[in-house]
XYZ file of N, CA, C and O in Angstrom:
616
model
N 158.409 40.659 -186.572
C 157.985 42.378 -186.704
C 157.444 43.049 -187.647
O 157.076 43.963 -187.393
N 156.785 41.533 -188.378
C 155.771 42.002 -189.968
C 154.476 42.097 -189.258
O 153.436 41.492 -190.177
N 154.353 42.314 -187.940
C 152.578 42.137 -187.535
C 152.150 43.485 -187.468
O 151.339 43.654 -187.024
N 152.761 44.150 -188.669
C 151.747 45.587 -188.448
C 151.292 45.916 -190.056
O 152.090 45.573 -191.034
N 150.172 46.595 -189.800
C 149.311 47.032 -191.148
C 149.273 48.794 -191.146
O 148.965 49.273 -190.101
N 149.720 49.058 -191.933
C 149.827 50.763 -191.995
C 148.778 51.604 -192.492
O 148.725 50.390 -194.230
N 148.053 52.229 -192.440
C 146.914 52.711 -193.499
C 146.570 53.921 -193.495
O 147.128 54.977 -192.491
N 146.782 55.013 -194.023
C 146.788 56.300 -194.508
C 146.345 56.930 -193.968
O 146.493 58.149 -193.597
N 144.575 56.749 -193.651
C 143.775 57.672 -192.872
C 142.755 57.234 -192.076
O 142.954 55.935 -192.338
N 142.007 57.511 -191.124
C 141.562 56.632 -189.841
C 140.423 56.251 -191.003
O 139.906 55.319 -190.900
N 139.816 57.041 -192.029
C 139.193 55.843 -192.743
C 139.138 54.776 -193.679
O 137.864 54.297 -194.115
N 140.323 54.876 -193.521
C 141.035 53.577 -194.336
C 140.711 52.834 -193.261
O 140.935 50.904 -193.248
N 140.941 52.397 -191.985
C 140.183 51.769 -190.849
C 139.248 50.877 -190.956
O 138.947 51.516 -191.642
N 138.826 49.454 -190.343
C 137.729 49.139 -190.816
C 136.731 49.915 -189.909
O 137.034 50.777 -188.439
N 135.473 49.911 -190.102
C 134.443 50.766 -189.565
C 134.794 50.105 -187.658
O 134.539 51.532 -187.354
N 134.691 49.125 -187.076
C 134.793 48.847 -185.899
C 135.807 49.466 -184.828
O 135.948 49.761 -183.750
N 136.922 50.026 -185.718
C 138.683 50.141 -185.593
C 138.416 51.839 -185.555
O 138.706 52.021 -184.496
N 137.041 52.401 -186.125
C 136.979 53.580 -186.223
C 136.085 54.046 -185.304
O 136.528 55.144 -184.569
N 135.182 53.244 -184.702
C 134.536 53.423 -183.655
C 135.515 53.176 -182.187
O 134.995 54.167 -181.202
N 136.299 52.644 -181.935
C 137.062 52.555 -180.998
C 137.817 53.446 -181.212
O 138.112 54.295 -180.237
N 138.375 54.232 -181.999
C 139.216 55.360 -181.913
C 138.058 56.246 -181.421
O 139.079 57.686 -181.169
N 137.032 56.762 -182.004
C 136.218 57.785 -181.694
C 135.870 57.609 -180.249
O 135.817 58.439 -179.818
N 135.614 56.461 -179.944
C 135.359 56.276 -178.610
C 136.571 56.888 -177.657
O 136.411 57.168 -176.745
N 138.149 56.233 -177.925
C 139.034 56.919 -177.466
C 139.096 58.576 -177.425
O 139.349 58.712 -176.387
N 138.663 58.971 -178.435
C 138.745 60.577 -178.210
C 138.008 60.967 -177.581
O 137.711 62.275 -176.825
N 136.270 60.217 -177.530
C 135.551 60.854 -176.301
C 136.064 60.790 -174.758
O 136.257 61.259 -174.277
N 136.945 59.255 -174.846
C 137.508 59.221 -173.797
C 138.530 60.162 -173.198
O 138.914 60.743 -172.087
N 138.906 60.740 -174.481
C 140.407 61.830 -173.889
C 140.004 63.124 -173.263
O 140.640 63.707 -172.654
N 138.419 63.308 -173.756
C 137.918 64.400 -172.723
C 138.140 64.696 -171.312
O 137.889 65.693 -170.498
N 137.766 63.363 -170.881
C 138.449 63.001 -169.455
C 139.777 63.213 -168.579
O 139.730 62.743 -167.407
N 140.782 63.070 -169.185
C 142.075 63.420 -169.473
C 142.443 64.567 -167.991
O 141.652 65.730 -168.401
N 143.435 64.034 -167.140
C 143.429 65.065 -166.647
C 145.122 65.619 -166.408
O 146.483 64.440 -166.315
N 145.503 66.843 -167.591
C 146.890 66.948 -168.193
C 147.210 68.300 -167.736
O 147.315 68.932 -168.739
N 147.448 68.862 -166.243
C 147.609 70.136 -166.280
C 148.996 70.637 -167.037
O 149.644 71.719 -166.855
N 149.786 69.365 -166.161
C 151.288 69.878 -166.596
C 151.930 69.545 -167.948
O 152.464 70.923 -168.871
N 151.763 68.570 -169.277
C 151.920 68.315 -170.412
C 150.889 69.062 -171.196
O 151.103 68.686 -172.068
N 149.824 69.237 -170.472
C 148.764 69.177 -172.112
C 148.516 68.348 -172.766
O 148.196 68.714 -173.900
N 148.877 67.313 -172.621
C 148.845 65.818 -173.975
C 147.597 65.012 -172.930
O 148.066 64.458 -172.151
N 146.753 65.092 -173.893
C 145.133 64.784 -173.311
C 145.175 62.960 -174.255
O 145.322 62.814 -175.314
N 145.210 61.917 -173.464
C 145.239 60.948 -174.204
C 144.020 59.921 -174.114
O 143.712 60.109 -172.616
N 143.403 59.221 -175.015
C 142.109 58.489 -174.635
C 142.515 57.239 -175.446
O 143.235 56.876 -175.902
N 142.017 55.932 -174.539
C 142.161 54.653 -175.335
C 141.163 54.203 -175.281
O 139.806 54.726 -174.120
N 140.537 52.938 -175.949
C 139.471 52.540 -175.423
C 139.584 50.672 -176.183
O 140.940 50.781 -176.944
N 138.932 50.075 -175.384
C 139.376 48.840 -175.757
C 138.368 48.051 -176.013
O 136.866 48.424 -175.417
N 138.047 47.100 -176.348
C 136.800 45.909 -177.130
C 137.519 44.635 -176.521
O 138.034 44.062 -176.961
N 135.583 44.232 -175.844
C 136.546 42.871 -174.710
C 135.420 42.175 -175.870
O 135.185 42.282 -177.064
N 135.643 40.943 -175.448
C 134.843 39.903 -176.328
C 133.245 39.672 -176.468
O 132.986 39.342 -177.040
N 132.657 40.072 -175.306
C 131.471 40.434 -175.243
C 131.191 41.516 -175.907
O 129.521 42.060 -175.729
N 131.481 42.178 -176.618
C 131.143 43.785 -177.443
C 131.375 44.949 -176.410
O 130.992 45.719 -176.934
N 131.560 44.787 -174.912
C 131.647 46.175 -174.516
C 132.698 46.362 -174.595
O 133.764 46.095 -174.929
N 132.696 47.977 -174.689
C 134.194 49.447 -174.955
C 134.015 50.007 -173.820
O 133.370 50.331 -172.800
N 135.387 50.064 -173.403
C 135.838 50.364 -171.489
C 137.064 50.894 -172.293
O 137.788 51.023 -173.148
N 136.537 52.204 -171.333
C 137.658 53.645 -171.699
C 138.666 54.119 -171.088
O 138.388 53.411 -169.597
N 139.460 54.797 -171.141
C 140.411 55.082 -169.888
C 141.083 56.545 -171.004
O 141.361 56.936 -171.690
N 141.982 57.293 -169.763
C 142.549 58.289 -170.070
C 143.360 58.766 -168.995
O 143.179 58.151 -167.880
N 144.426 59.982 -169.396
C 145.218 60.048 -168.855
C 145.121 60.751 -168.099
O 144.543 61.822 -167.269
N 146.077 60.662 -166.924
C 145.403 61.390 -165.339
C 147.067 61.518 -164.834
O 147.841 60.681 -164.419
N 147.510 62.842 -164.804
C 149.147 63.457 -164.216
C 148.692 63.785 -163.211
O 147.837 63.801 -162.266
N 149.804 63.764 -162.635
C 150.236 64.226 -160.848
C 151.678 64.774 -160.639
O 152.197 65.072 -161.929
N 151.824 65.594 -160.017
C 153.172 66.864 -159.773
C 154.119 65.800 -159.443
O 155.199 66.028 -160.291
N 153.766 64.625 -158.965
C 155.341 63.752 -158.942
C 155.029 62.756 -159.791
O 153.855 61.904 -160.090
N 155.352 63.157 -161.159
C 155.424 61.981 -162.573
C 155.177 60.886 -162.138
O 154.578 60.221 -162.564
N 155.873 60.111 -161.263
C 155.789 58.592 -161.873
C 154.523 58.102 -161.039
O 153.985 57.002 -160.993
N 153.895 59.092 -160.313
C 151.965 58.664 -159.929
C 151.345 58.452 -160.781
O 149.882 58.715 -160.617
N 151.943 59.070 -162.268
C 150.963 59.833 -163.363
C 150.370 57.788 -163.466
O 151.041 56.801 -163.252
N 148.923 58.208 -164.268
C 148.693 56.585 -164.820
C 148.155 57.120 -166.479
O 147.758 57.932 -166.933
N 148.843 56.194 -167.162
C 149.017 56.546 -169.101
C 146.733 55.723 -168.944
O 146.501 54.877 -168.310
N 146.348 55.992 -170.191
C 144.647 56.319 -170.756
C 145.046 54.539 -170.410
O 144.023 53.946 -170.576
N 145.975 53.680 -171.462
C 146.236 52.201 -172.103
C 145.538 51.642 -170.340
O 144.940 50.838 -170.390
N 146.584 51.702 -169.621
C 146.606 51.036 -168.657
C 145.130 51.494 -167.511
O 144.832 50.548 -166.741
N 144.547 52.419 -167.299
C 143.269 52.991 -167.023
C 142.514 52.154 -167.429
O 141.605 51.632 -166.963
N 142.568 51.934 -168.787
C 141.086 50.855 -169.395
C 141.682 50.049 -168.965
O 140.672 49.079 -168.711
N 142.805 49.405 -169.055
C 142.911 47.606 -169.076
C 142.328 47.606 -167.667
O 142.116 46.291 -167.562
N 142.817 48.232 -167.029
C 142.641 47.551 -165.334
C 141.103 47.670 -165.098
O 140.515 47.069 -164.294
N 140.683 49.155 -165.823
C 139.171 49.079 -165.738
C 138.718 47.809 -165.801
O 137.368 47.166 -165.414
N 138.650 47.390 -167.300
C 138.562 46.280 -168.079
C 138.384 45.201 -166.711
O 137.190 44.073 -166.752
N 139.396 44.833 -166.129
C 139.961 44.112 -165.343
C 138.948 43.671 -164.483
O 138.609 42.588 -163.899
N 138.928 44.741 -163.457
C 138.059 44.981 -162.549
C 136.280 44.964 -163.067
O 135.765 43.731 -162.189
N 136.020 45.522 -163.914
C 134.577 45.077 -164.068
C 134.471 44.072 -164.863
O 132.996 43.334 -165.015
N 135.215 43.322 -165.496
C 135.052 42.203 -166.714
C 135.720 41.043 -166.293
O 136.364 40.679 -167.176
N 135.693 40.627 -165.142
C 136.789 39.582 -164.497
C 136.880 38.366 -165.517
O 135.716 37.661 -165.889
N 137.941 38.201 -166.079
C 138.190 36.933 -166.846
C 137.525 37.107 -168.610
O 137.294 36.389 -169.595
N 137.612 38.118 -168.919
C 136.852 38.453 -169.942
C 138.480 38.822 -171.109
O 139.195 39.640 -170.215
N 138.503 38.727 -172.281
C 139.415 38.740 -172.770
C 139.215 40.161 -174.018
O 137.881 40.768 -173.825
N 140.345 41.037 -173.700
C 140.832 42.018 -174.819
C 140.735 41.508 -175.939
O 141.580 41.069 -176.866
N 140.339 42.400 -176.928
C 140.102 41.960 -178.565
C 141.154 42.578 -179.010
O 141.985 42.966 -180.172
N 140.807 44.276 -178.834
C 141.400 45.211 -179.558
C 141.296 46.701 -178.502
O 140.948 46.749 -177.806
N 142.291 47.401 -178.631
C 142.666 48.790 -178.047
C 143.225 49.911 -178.889
O 144.036 49.334 -180.066
N 142.660 50.851 -178.911
C 143.163 51.925 -180.094
C 143.369 52.920 -178.712
O 142.936 53.323 -177.351
N 144.265 53.955 -179.222
C 145.183 54.817 -178.320
C 145.400 56.108 -179.050
O 145.546 55.862 -180.469
N 144.681 57.267 -178.404
C 144.544 58.677 -179.814
C 144.851 59.840 -178.174
O 145.269 59.376 -177.168
N 145.448 60.875 -178.801
C 146.468 61.875 -178.556
C 145.663 63.295 -178.886
O 145.861 63.053 -180.264
N 145.460 64.068 -178.129
C 145.243 65.840 -178.702
C 146.155 66.361 -177.618
O 146.274 66.886 -176.062
N 146.685 67.228 -178.627
C 147.961 68.298 -177.510
C 146.660 69.541 -177.164
O 145.901 70.224 -178.000
N 146.816 69.817 -176.023
C 146.093 70.955 -175.466
C 144.385 70.117 -175.389
O 143.358 71.257 -175.345
N 144.171 68.780 -175.517
C 142.898 68.613 -175.950
C 141.779 68.678 -176.885
O 140.898 68.658 -176.649
N 142.853 69.748 -177.867
C 142.106 69.631 -178.987
C 142.241 68.782 -179.964
O 143.756 68.664 -180.510
N 141.892 69.213 -181.476
C 142.005 68.975 -182.452
C 143.004 69.707 -183.445
O 142.510 70.266 -183.175
N 143.977 68.472 -183.793
C 143.872 67.413 -184.316
C 144.647 66.262 -183.671
O 145.397 66.646 -182.753
N 143.862 65.684 -184.179
C 144.701 64.168 -183.595
C 146.494 64.132 -183.263
O 146.853 64.681 -184.794
N 146.978 63.318 -182.469
C 148.448 63.578 -183.119
C 149.575 62.254 -182.472
O 148.296 61.563 -181.720
N 150.309 61.756 -183.124
C 150.731 60.744 -182.908
C 150.898 59.936 -181.138
O 151.022 60.588 -180.417
N 150.697 58.790 -181.066
C 150.207 58.513 -179.486
C 150.673 56.976 -179.374
O 150.058 55.780 -179.611
N 152.102 56.623 -179.628
C 152.337 55.400 -179.524
C 152.541 54.974 -178.088
O 152.764 55.957 -176.773
N 152.349 53.826 -177.366
C 151.898 53.623 -176.468
C 153.834 53.334 -175.374
O 154.333 53.154 -176.108
N 153.471 54.047 -174.472
C 154.842 53.943 -173.501
C 155.399 52.256 -173.391
O 154.134 51.572 -173.427
N 156.650 52.355 -173.136
C 157.200 50.907 -172.376
C 156.442 50.305 -171.740
O 156.159 49.092 -171.769
N 156.148 51.046 -170.451
C 155.071 50.533 -169.214
C 153.893 49.629 -169.973
O 153.123 49.002 -169.651
N 153.484 50.826 -170.204
C 152.059 50.249 -171.287
C 151.628 48.973 -172.203
O 150.966 48.187 -172.066
N 152.736 48.989 -172.679
C 153.280 48.139 -173.640
C 153.196 46.798 -173.064
O 152.960 45.537 -173.079
N 154.257 46.577 -171.999
C 154.314 45.891 -170.971
C 153.126 44.920 -170.161
O 152.787 43.928 -170.508
N 152.212 46.006 -170.063
C 151.046 45.705 -169.066
C 150.135 44.824 -170.320
O 149.734 43.844 -170.644
N 149.837 45.323 -171.944
C 149.228 45.168 -172.459
C 149.768 43.875 -173.224
O 149.001 42.737 -173.294
N 151.020 43.275 -173.219
C 152.168 42.363 -173.314
C 151.493 40.829 -172.576
O 151.195 39.933 -172.803
N 151.454 41.707 -171.000
C 150.838 40.390 -169.962
C 149.232 40.234 -170.067
O 149.307 39.110 -170.023
N 148.485 41.224 -170.187
C 147.050 40.536 -170.407
C 147.018 40.014 -171.672
O 146.352 38.651 -171.309
N 147.735 40.100 -172.620
C 147.724 39.169 -173.934
C 148.266 38.077 -173.515
O 147.337 36.302 -173.645
N 149.274 37.550 -172.608
C 150.241 36.527 -172.057
C 148.427 35.798 -171.622
O 148.143 34.646 -171.247
N 147.860 36.143 -170.882
C 147.375 35.961 -169.385
C 146.086 35.458 -170.438
O 145.572 33.762 -169.924
N 145.375 36.253 -170.932
C 144.414 36.058 -172.107
C 144.418 34.945 -172.759
O 143.727 33.880 -173.291
N 145.871 34.309 -173.109
C 146.097 33.453 -174.003
C 145.077 33.731 -175.428
O 144.893 32.673 -176.237
N 145.133 34.885 -175.819
C 145.215 35.384 -177.379
C 145.212 36.776 -177.859
O 145.386 37.851 -176.688
N 145.246 36.647 -179.385
C 146.158 38.371 -179.436
C 145.618 39.315 -178.965
O 144.007 39.160 -179.206
N 145.639 40.673 -178.768
C 144.685 41.909 -178.994
C 145.525 42.718 -180.135
O 146.527 43.483 -179.799
N 144.629 43.343 -180.640
C 145.166 43.978 -181.709
C 145.550 45.481 -181.252
O 144.593 45.794 -179.963
N 146.379 46.111 -181.402
C 146.495 47.710 -181.268
C 146.196 48.556 -182.633
O 146.823 48.376 -183.551
N 145.751 49.718 -181.884
C 145.425 50.862 -183.300
C 145.736 51.996 -182.836
O 145.368 51.970 -181.373
N 146.591 52.995 -183.731
C 147.327 54.142 -182.657
C 147.721 54.636 -184.115
O 148.288 54.457 -185.399
N 147.718 55.696 -183.892
C 148.819 56.931 -184.932
C 150.096 56.860 -185.073
O 150.423 57.449 -183.612
N 150.720 57.090 -186.130
C 152.189 57.570 -186.183
C 152.873 58.584 -186.469
O 151.864 59.520 -186.508
N 153.598 58.996 -186.009
C 154.274 60.213 -186.436
C 153.927 61.372 -187.814
O 153.298 62.315 -188.007
N 153.559 60.199 -189.078
C 153.490 60.297 -190.057
C 152.338 60.798 -190.874
O 151.514 60.705 -191.509
N 151.345 60.825 -189.650
C 149.690 60.785 -189.348
C 148.836 60.035 -189.974
O 147.768 59.671 -190.098
N 149.886 58.861 -190.174
C 148.808 57.526 -191.361
C 148.665 56.668 -190.090
O 149.124 56.713 -188.632
N 147.835 55.846 -189.955
C 147.134 54.055 -188.462
C 148.217 53.356 -188.510
O 148.353 52.637 -189.864
N 148.362 52.688 -187.688
C 149.252 51.353 -187.344
C 148.213 50.419 -186.642
O 147.584 50.923 -185.624
N 148.047 49.451 -187.330
C 147.556 48.482 -186.586
C 148.047 46.995 -186.733
O 148.863 46.702 -187.268
N 148.328 46.617 -185.081
C 149.304 45.899 -185.126
C 148.200 44.263 -184.405
O 146.890 44.542 -184.427
N 148.152 43.188 -184.994
C 147.641 41.963 -184.740
C 147.841 41.570 -183.588
O 147.164 40.743 -182.989
N 149.052 42.339 -182.589
C 148.962 41.379 -181.401
C 149.815 42.801 -180.982
O 150.758 43.368 -181.411
N 149.721 42.554 -179.335
C 150.268 43.336 -178.650
C 151.409 43.363 -178.523
O 152.558 44.464 -178.289
N 152.016 41.674 -178.749
C 153.543 41.245 -178.195
C 154.207 41.909 -179.373
O 155.666 42.345 -179.176
N 153.429 42.324 -180.414
C 154.568 42.925 -181.785
C 155.204 44.512 -181.559
O 156.172 44.893 -181.712
N 154.610 45.664 -180.484
C 155.016 46.453 -179.666
C 156.343 46.420 -179.063
O 156.720 47.049 -179.048
N 156.835 44.928 -178.732
C 157.653 44.797 -177.413
C 158.385 43.403 -177.720
O 158.300 42.675 -177.162
N 159.122 43.614 -178.735
C 160.073 42.533 -178.633
C 161.195 42.138 -177.950
O 161.786 43.192 -177.527
N 161.567 41.035 -177.671
C 162.368 40.914 -176.883
C 162.328 41.020 -175.679
O 162.573 41.812 -174.615
N 160.900 41.447 -175.180
C 160.063 41.779 -173.358
C 160.188 41.093 -172.948
O 160.566 39.248 -173.175
N 160.464 41.474 -171.111
C 160.540 40.172 -170.031
C 159.424 40.294 -170.114
O 158.191 40.797 -169.935
N 159.358 38.434 -169.571
C 157.991 37.727 -169.166
C 158.023 37.227 -168.097
O 159.571 37.230 -167.592
N 156.745 35.951 -167.598
C 156.944 35.160 -166.466
C 158.502 34.214 -166.990
O 158.904 33.655 -165.930
N 158.515 34.178 -167.961
C 159.714 33.011 -168.222
C 160.886 33.478 -168.041
O 161.713 32.340 -168.105
N 161.372 34.783 -167.691
C 162.327 35.411 -167.329
C 163.096 35.282 -165.718
O 163.901 35.157 -165.456
N 161.351 35.059 -165.211
C 161.918 35.061 -163.212
C 162.584 33.583 -163.180
O 162.506 32.689 -163.354
């Protein structure tokens, strides 16, 4: 579980990671979060250099909601089939306004990221803000879900 890099500020991230975080911030403006007021944006970088974004969308029937990470991943899979995801950044804002707040992906999103990583047979880096306002960068999505359930369990 040593696949994490902790950075003190956003500016400490590599320029490409900072660009991805900014794309996620921009995507969060498209969030539909009338119940939680928790606006989440995700941005991912594909092998071809394209950035695909997503935002969370809530529903009064909460199980019908969709997280920003899965919106972005599914959009990338639909629009760019066979293209690998190199990096994914996720951010959150309370009420849709600054400052950024901690935004670690939920379990279902981690599972989807893990399965896409396995399907593409290449690691997917993940960047997010930790509760202490530092930034976390993982070298693989799998590192976010140790002891994961996979096709090997079926």
